Tab-separated table of C-alpha atoms in Angstrom:
chain	number	residue	atom	x	y	z
Q	229	MET	CA	3.336	90.723	64.207
Q	230	GLY	CA	1.684	92.873	61.304
Q	231	GLN	CA	5.433	94.339	61.280
Q	232	VAL	CA	6.541	90.907	59.484
Q	233	ALA	CA	5.389	92.549	56.605
Q	234	PHE	CA	6.355	95.972	57.648
Q	235	LEU	CA	2.487	96.519	58.377
Q	236	PRO	CA	1.456	98.195	61.759
Q	237	ARG	CA	-1.578	97.306	61.665
Q	238	ALA	CA	-4.144	94.664	64.208
Q	239	LEU	CA	-5.731	93.451	62.031
Q	240	THR	CA	-2.904	92.386	59.856
Q	241	GLY	CA	-1.418	91.326	62.527
Q	242	VAL	CA	-4.172	88.677	63.958
Q	243	LEU	CA	-5.043	87.402	60.350
Q	244	PHE	CA	-0.923	86.289	60.290
Q	245	ILE	CA	-2.031	84.213	63.398
Q	246	VAL	CA	-4.479	82.985	62.924
Q	247	ALA	CA	-2.268	81.944	59.393
Q	248	LEU	CA	-0.462	80.664	61.775
Q	249	CYS	CA	-2.442	78.558	63.487
Q	250	ALA	CA	-4.089	77.289	59.856
Q	251	ALA	CA	-0.466	75.459	60.424
Q	252	GLY	CA	-0.328	74.106	63.685
Q	253	TRP	CA	-1.203	74.924	67.171
Q	254	ALA	CA	2.593	74.564	68.511
Q	255	TYR	CA	3.550	77.688	65.129
Q	256	GLY	CA	-0.095	79.930	66.300
Q	257	LEU	CA	1.651	80.028	70.151
Q	258	TYR	CA	5.877	80.726	69.973
Q	259	GLY	CA	4.812	83.041	67.156
Q	260	VAL	CA	2.553	85.126	69.065
Q	261	GLY	CA	4.252	84.133	72.484
Q	262	GLY	CA	8.227	85.222	70.635
Q	263	ALA	CA	6.130	88.225	69.118
Q	264	ALA	CA	4.584	88.812	73.231
Q	265	VAL	CA	8.588	88.163	75.169
Q	266	GLY	CA	10.552	90.824	72.365
Q	267	THR	CA	8.057	93.253	73.383
Q	268	GLY	CA	8.003	92.772	76.628
Q	269	VAL	CA	11.567	92.534	76.648
Q	270	ALA	CA	11.871	95.669	74.953
Q	271	TRP	CA	9.427	96.920	77.838
Q	272	LEU	CA	11.277	96.387	80.718
Q	273	LEU	CA	14.539	97.751	79.402
Q	274	GLY	CA	12.237	100.934	78.024
Q	275	VAL	CA	12.624	101.264	74.658
Q	276	GLU	CA	10.212	104.228	73.681
Q	277	ARG	CA	6.569	103.323	73.903
Q	278	GLU	CA	6.280	104.956	69.891
Q	279	ARG	CA	8.588	101.211	68.608
Q	280	LEU	CA	6.185	99.245	71.907
Q	281	SER	CA	2.496	100.319	70.288
Q	282	GLN	CA	4.585	100.231	66.427
Q	283	GLY	CA	5.157	96.600	67.110
Q	284	MET	CA	8.706	97.849	66.031
Q	285	GLU	CA	10.137	95.072	68.751
Q	286	GLY	CA	7.900	92.021	68.161
Q	287	PHE	CA	8.998	91.230	65.003
Q	288	ASN	CA	12.054	89.424	65.527
Q	289	SER	CA	11.412	87.610	68.254
Q	290	CYS	CA	7.719	86.373	66.494
Q	291	LEU	CA	9.940	84.777	63.728
Q	292	VAL	CA	12.559	83.297	65.875
Q	293	GLY	CA	9.628	82.210	67.871
Q	294	VAL	CA	7.960	80.388	65.028
Q	295	SER	CA	11.689	79.008	63.612
Q	296	CYS	CA	12.186	77.559	66.797
Q	297	ALA	CA	9.070	75.302	66.143
Q	298	VAL	CA	9.884	74.239	62.782
Q	299	PHE	CA	13.583	73.785	62.913
Q	300	LEU	CA	13.761	72.187	66.526
Q	301	ARG	CA	11.380	69.906	68.355
Q	302	PRO	CA	7.743	72.611	69.836
Q	303	ASP	CA	7.133	69.673	72.452
Q	304	ARG	CA	9.858	69.724	74.582
Q	305	VAL	CA	10.311	72.103	77.353
Q	306	ALA	CA	13.720	72.945	76.669
Q	307	THR	CA	12.439	74.054	72.754
Q	308	VAL	CA	10.623	77.003	74.571
Q	309	LEU	CA	13.371	77.497	77.336
Q	310	VAL	CA	15.821	77.936	73.899
Q	311	ALA	CA	12.867	80.396	72.451
Q	312	LEU	CA	12.666	82.326	75.507
Q	313	LEU	CA	16.263	82.970	74.810
Q	314	GLY	CA	16.620	83.271	71.368
Q	315	CYS	CA	13.281	86.462	71.760
Q	316	VAL	CA	15.209	87.638	74.601
Q	317	VAL	CA	18.611	87.740	72.879
Q	318	VAL	CA	17.091	88.993	69.754
Q	319	THR	CA	15.092	91.903	71.185
Q	320	VAL	CA	18.994	92.911	72.108
Q	321	ALA	CA	20.327	92.050	69.290
Q	322	THR	CA	17.684	94.674	67.283
Q	323	ALA	CA	18.612	97.855	68.665
Q	324	ALA	CA	22.413	96.756	68.567
Q	325	ALA	CA	21.647	96.479	65.129
Q	326	GLY	CA	19.209	99.613	65.435
Q	327	ARG	CA	22.276	101.443	66.493
Q	328	ALA	CA	24.905	99.991	64.142
Q	329	PHE	CA	22.384	100.283	61.304
Q	330	GLY	CA	20.753	104.095	61.847
Q	331	ALA	CA	23.821	105.801	61.835
Q	332	TRP	CA	23.854	105.121	58.361
Q	333	GLY	CA	20.270	105.673	58.085
Q	334	LEU	CA	19.220	102.076	57.258
Q	335	PRO	CA	17.156	99.747	58.673
Q	336	ALA	CA	18.078	96.946	60.332
Q	337	LEU	CA	14.905	94.710	59.115
Q	338	THR	CA	15.071	91.270	59.413
Q	339	LEU	CA	18.818	90.947	60.126
Q	340	PRO	CA	18.496	90.052	63.878
Q	341	PHE	CA	15.941	87.122	63.370
Q	342	CYS	CA	18.832	85.669	60.344
Q	343	ALA	CA	21.563	86.111	63.021
Q	344	VAL	CA	20.364	85.127	65.900
Q	345	ALA	CA	17.971	81.800	63.693
Q	346	SER	CA	20.704	80.888	62.060
Q	347	ALA	CA	22.983	80.355	65.616
Q	348	ILE	CA	20.136	78.372	66.891
Q	349	THR	CA	20.071	76.304	63.854
Q	350	LEU	CA	23.651	75.254	63.467
Q	351	ALA	CA	23.781	74.515	67.398
Q	352	ALA	CA	20.852	72.548	67.398
Q	353	PRO	CA	22.337	69.574	66.151
Q	354	GLY	CA	24.460	69.096	69.466
Q	355	PHE	CA	21.648	69.536	71.319
Q	356	PRO	CA	19.945	66.007	71.414
Q	357	ARG	CA	16.775	67.265	73.843
Q	358	VAL	CA	15.793	70.292	71.128
Q	359	TRP	CA	17.526	68.493	68.291
Q	360	SER	CA	14.272	67.145	65.748
Q	361	GLY	CA	17.241	64.782	63.798
Q	362	GLY	CA	16.898	66.291	60.612
Q	363	GLY	CA	19.850	64.448	59.387
Q	364	ALA	CA	23.071	64.698	60.599
Q	365	GLY	CA	24.907	68.178	62.309
Q	366	LEU	CA	26.663	68.840	59.032
Q	367	ALA	CA	24.950	68.871	56.005
Q	368	ALA	CA	26.034	66.629	52.387
Q	369	LEU	CA	27.643	68.931	49.558
Q	370	PRO	CA	25.294	71.418	47.678
Q	371	LYS	CA	24.596	69.736	44.541
Q	372	PRO	CA	23.335	70.436	41.565
Q	373	VAL	CA	19.817	71.229	41.804
Q	374	GLU	CA	17.426	67.554	39.630
Q	375	GLY	CA	14.456	67.886	37.992
Q	376	THR	CA	12.472	70.005	36.126
Q	377	THR	CA	9.395	72.414	35.812
Q	378	GLU	CA	7.348	71.004	33.408
Q	379	GLY	CA	4.460	69.259	36.058
Q	380	LEU	CA	3.820	72.427	37.649
Q	381	GLY	CA	0.448	73.130	36.086
Q	382	SER	CA	-1.942	76.279	36.992
Q	383	ALA	CA	-2.569	74.262	39.516
Q	384	GLY	CA	1.317	74.129	41.539
Q	385	ALA	CA	1.962	77.249	39.813
Q	386	ALA	CA	-2.099	78.964	42.308
Q	387	ARG	CA	-0.285	76.729	45.016
Q	388	GLY	CA	3.015	78.001	44.853
Q	389	PHE	CA	2.036	81.466	45.035
Q	390	LEU	CA	0.309	81.288	48.414
Q	391	ALA	CA	2.685	79.175	49.425
Q	392	GLY	CA	4.866	82.375	48.814
Q	393	PHE	CA	3.550	83.992	51.494
Q	394	GLY	CA	3.032	81.879	53.637
Q	395	GLN	CA	6.964	80.887	53.603
Q	396	VAL	CA	7.582	84.360	55.255
Q	397	PHE	CA	6.690	82.589	58.404
Q	398	LEU	CA	8.563	79.970	57.079
Q	399	MET	CA	5.247	78.072	55.889
Q	400	PRO	CA	4.738	76.203	52.972
Q	401	GLN	CA	1.020	75.326	52.811
Q	402	TRP	CA	-0.995	77.837	50.364
Q	403	TYR	CA	-4.487	78.598	52.703
Q	404	VAL	CA	-1.075	80.027	55.515
Q	405	GLY	CA	-0.167	81.953	52.185
Q	406	ALA	CA	-4.448	82.678	52.005
Q	407	PHE	CA	-4.831	84.147	55.402
Q	408	VAL	CA	-0.981	86.246	55.064
Q	409	LEU	CA	-1.885	87.282	51.707
Q	410	ALA	CA	-5.359	88.415	53.264
Q	411	GLY	CA	-3.390	90.580	56.365
Q	412	LEU	CA	-2.052	92.113	53.190
Q	413	LEU	CA	-5.387	93.296	51.642
Q	414	VAL	CA	-6.837	94.163	54.940
Q	415	ALA	CA	-3.969	96.851	55.113
Q	416	GLY	CA	-4.539	98.354	51.194
Q	417	LEU	CA	-4.657	97.020	48.288
Q	418	ARG	CA	-1.742	98.296	46.838
Q	419	VAL	CA	0.392	97.179	49.603
Q	420	ALA	CA	-1.513	93.429	48.516
Q	421	GLY	CA	-0.600	94.522	44.834
Q	422	VAL	CA	3.007	95.533	45.242
Q	423	ALA	CA	3.330	91.799	47.545
Q	424	CYS	CA	1.927	90.053	44.696
Q	425	LEU	CA	3.916	91.646	41.726
Q	426	GLY	CA	6.601	90.843	43.896
Q	427	ASN	CA	6.079	87.254	44.450
Q	428	ALA	CA	5.010	86.919	40.632
Q	429	THR	CA	8.188	88.016	39.888
Q	430	GLY	CA	9.936	85.422	41.966
Q	431	MET	CA	8.211	82.475	40.867
Q	432	ALA	CA	9.091	83.578	37.402
Q	433	THR	CA	12.693	84.298	37.633
Q	434	ALA	CA	13.123	81.032	39.292
Q	435	TRP	CA	10.939	79.250	36.471
Q	436	ALA	CA	13.211	80.791	33.608
Q	437	LEU	CA	16.514	79.959	35.830
Q	438	GLY	CA	14.993	76.048	35.236
Q	439	VAL	CA	14.212	75.610	39.407
Q	440	PRO	CA	12.477	71.908	39.649
Q	441	ALA	CA	8.270	71.884	39.902
Q	442	ASP	CA	8.447	70.866	43.260
Q	443	ARG	CA	10.795	73.910	44.543
Q	444	LEU	CA	8.467	76.082	42.671
Q	445	ALA	CA	5.020	75.239	43.692
Q	446	ASP	CA	6.482	75.121	47.768
Q	447	GLY	CA	6.042	79.143	48.070
Q	448	THR	CA	10.327	78.871	47.936
Q	449	CYS	CA	10.591	80.874	45.484
Q	450	GLY	CA	8.412	83.810	46.195
Q	451	TYR	CA	8.730	84.840	49.863
Q	452	ASN	CA	12.767	86.542	49.664
Q	453	ALA	CA	10.385	88.966	47.128
Q	454	VAL	CA	7.403	90.084	48.278
Q	455	LEU	CA	9.407	91.214	50.848
Q	456	VAL	CA	12.217	93.458	49.120
Q	457	ALA	CA	8.784	94.201	46.751
Q	458	LEU	CA	7.092	95.393	49.900
Q	459	ALA	CA	10.130	97.015	51.373
Q	460	LEU	CA	10.904	99.073	48.275
Q	461	CYS	CA	8.031	100.486	47.146
Q	462	GLY	CA	6.079	102.136	49.757
Q	463	VAL	CA	8.277	101.201	53.333
Q	464	PHE	CA	11.641	102.899	52.515
Q	465	LEU	CA	11.508	104.573	49.082
Q	466	ALA	CA	7.583	106.366	47.958
Q	467	PRO	CA	6.202	104.522	46.094
Q	468	GLY	CA	5.144	105.170	41.994
Q	469	PRO	CA	5.969	103.828	38.962
Q	470	ARG	CA	10.034	104.498	39.144
Q	471	THR	CA	10.384	102.418	42.075
Q	472	LEU	CA	8.500	99.397	41.485
Q	473	LEU	CA	10.257	98.757	38.487
Q	474	TYR	CA	13.026	99.737	41.144
Q	475	ALA	CA	11.832	96.387	43.771
Q	476	LEU	CA	11.212	94.332	40.957
Q	477	VAL	CA	14.964	94.296	39.911
Q	478	ALA	CA	15.358	93.375	43.511
Q	479	ALA	CA	13.273	91.455	43.446
Q	480	VAL	CA	14.601	88.918	40.311
Q	481	VAL	CA	18.359	89.442	42.130
Q	482	ALA	CA	16.940	88.626	45.496
Q	483	THR	CA	15.299	84.966	43.942
Q	484	ALA	CA	18.596	84.163	41.736
Q	485	PHE	CA	21.065	85.483	44.757
Q	486	ALA	CA	19.158	83.321	47.012
Q	487	PRO	CA	20.502	79.817	46.230
Q	488	ALA	CA	24.207	81.216	46.796
Q	489	PHE	CA	23.399	81.706	49.877
Q	490	GLY	CA	21.839	78.462	50.513
Q	491	ALA	CA	24.733	77.037	48.987
Q	492	LEU	CA	27.011	78.728	51.613
Q	493	VAL	CA	25.639	77.838	54.182
Q	494	ALA	CA	24.597	74.212	53.853
Q	495	PRO	CA	27.492	72.446	54.313
Q	496	VAL	CA	26.675	73.486	58.373
Q	497	GLY	CA	23.580	72.945	57.939
Q	498	GLY	CA	22.156	76.704	57.553
Q	499	HIS	CA	19.437	77.382	55.998
Q	500	THR	CA	18.431	80.909	54.272
Q	501	PHE	CA	15.692	81.978	56.469
Q	502	THR	CA	15.529	85.793	54.948
Q	503	TRP	CA	18.446	86.419	54.566
Q	504	PRO	CA	18.812	87.020	50.613
Q	505	PHE	CA	16.032	89.519	51.392
Q	506	VAL	CA	18.098	91.831	54.128
Q	507	LEU	CA	20.917	92.093	52.127
Q	508	THR	CA	19.532	92.872	48.520
Q	509	THR	CA	17.280	95.533	50.100
Q	510	LEU	CA	20.380	97.368	51.792
Q	511	VAL	CA	22.424	96.580	49.081
Q	512	PHE	CA	19.925	98.570	46.807
Q	513	LEU	CA	18.596	100.989	49.501
Q	514	VAL	CA	22.341	102.515	49.582
Q	515	ALA	CA	22.144	102.447	45.772
Q	516	ALA	CA	18.810	104.861	45.512
Q	517	ARG	CA	20.598	107.095	47.427
Q	518	SER	CA	22.559	108.128	44.277
Q	519	PHE	CA	19.515	108.223	42.264
Q	520	PRO	CA	17.320	111.575	42.541
Q	521	ARG	CA	13.787	110.145	41.365
Q	522	LEU	CA	14.591	107.214	43.855
Q	523	ALA	CA	15.268	108.708	46.987
Q	524	ALA	CA	12.490	110.525	47.399
Q	525	PRO	CA	11.090	109.765	51.459
Q	526	PRO	CA	8.311	107.797	51.277
Q	527	ALA	CA	4.426	108.299	52.201
Q	528	PRO	CA	3.733	109.282	55.893
Q	529	ASP	CA	1.306	106.421	56.341
Q	530	ALA	CA	3.797	104.218	54.923
Q	531	SER	CA	6.241	103.888	58.050
Q	532	GLY	CA	7.486	100.701	58.607
Q	533	ALA	CA	10.464	97.925	60.164
């Protein structure tokens, strides 16, 4: 579960579990169950031991499980079955994406989770036994965002900052984000520092573009920036001043791109998930190969998903 933030550390994973359980036991159970199912299916199919021990086969399925608890009815047996099937499918999708992107030397990131979770949420309105009833199957066409940044205040900004970490797991509560941040801190001050800078950059970008205060306070403007910053400064590119600046520019792009992707999927009732993070990171990783001062391999202890 620590690999959701590119961290193959058990203590980080434990704190992420605590974060989910703080939001509700259903989220914790679906998250842990998803990670266990994904890892178990990969083991049954003979995936190499190193990938299993590093948690590489559990993080996408963990997120699929959590997404089912968030967007469907977690107390229904049908939802449990959908989550189990989704975790099996995402394990296959992870292998397929790994092969496809590996040919170009690129990581699959959370693309398997995004693809499977998007398919589940798009199909869910057609199945009353799992649909949570959050509106009709087809969402209304996107409208201009209403509201202002006024009224956010320092307390709202602090809540939004912490919630940005929680939104990595689709959780908007600030205290969930506090536990996620604690999980990053136990991995090292550099890791937590990069994540905090990414989060702050995402929030500042959204504020500068006039995103309403309630959106800034619920963390949805920061989580993609957190993941982009972690990926591009220390995981897939060596940490350093240049890569940090490069990662923060990418964090700005991911934040600005998120509403565009949301508008694309809104007419069919879709959700953004971590698509902005995935697409932005892949573009910047490919581009980094043209910049010799950025393309150095990451440090030996910075391996990640």
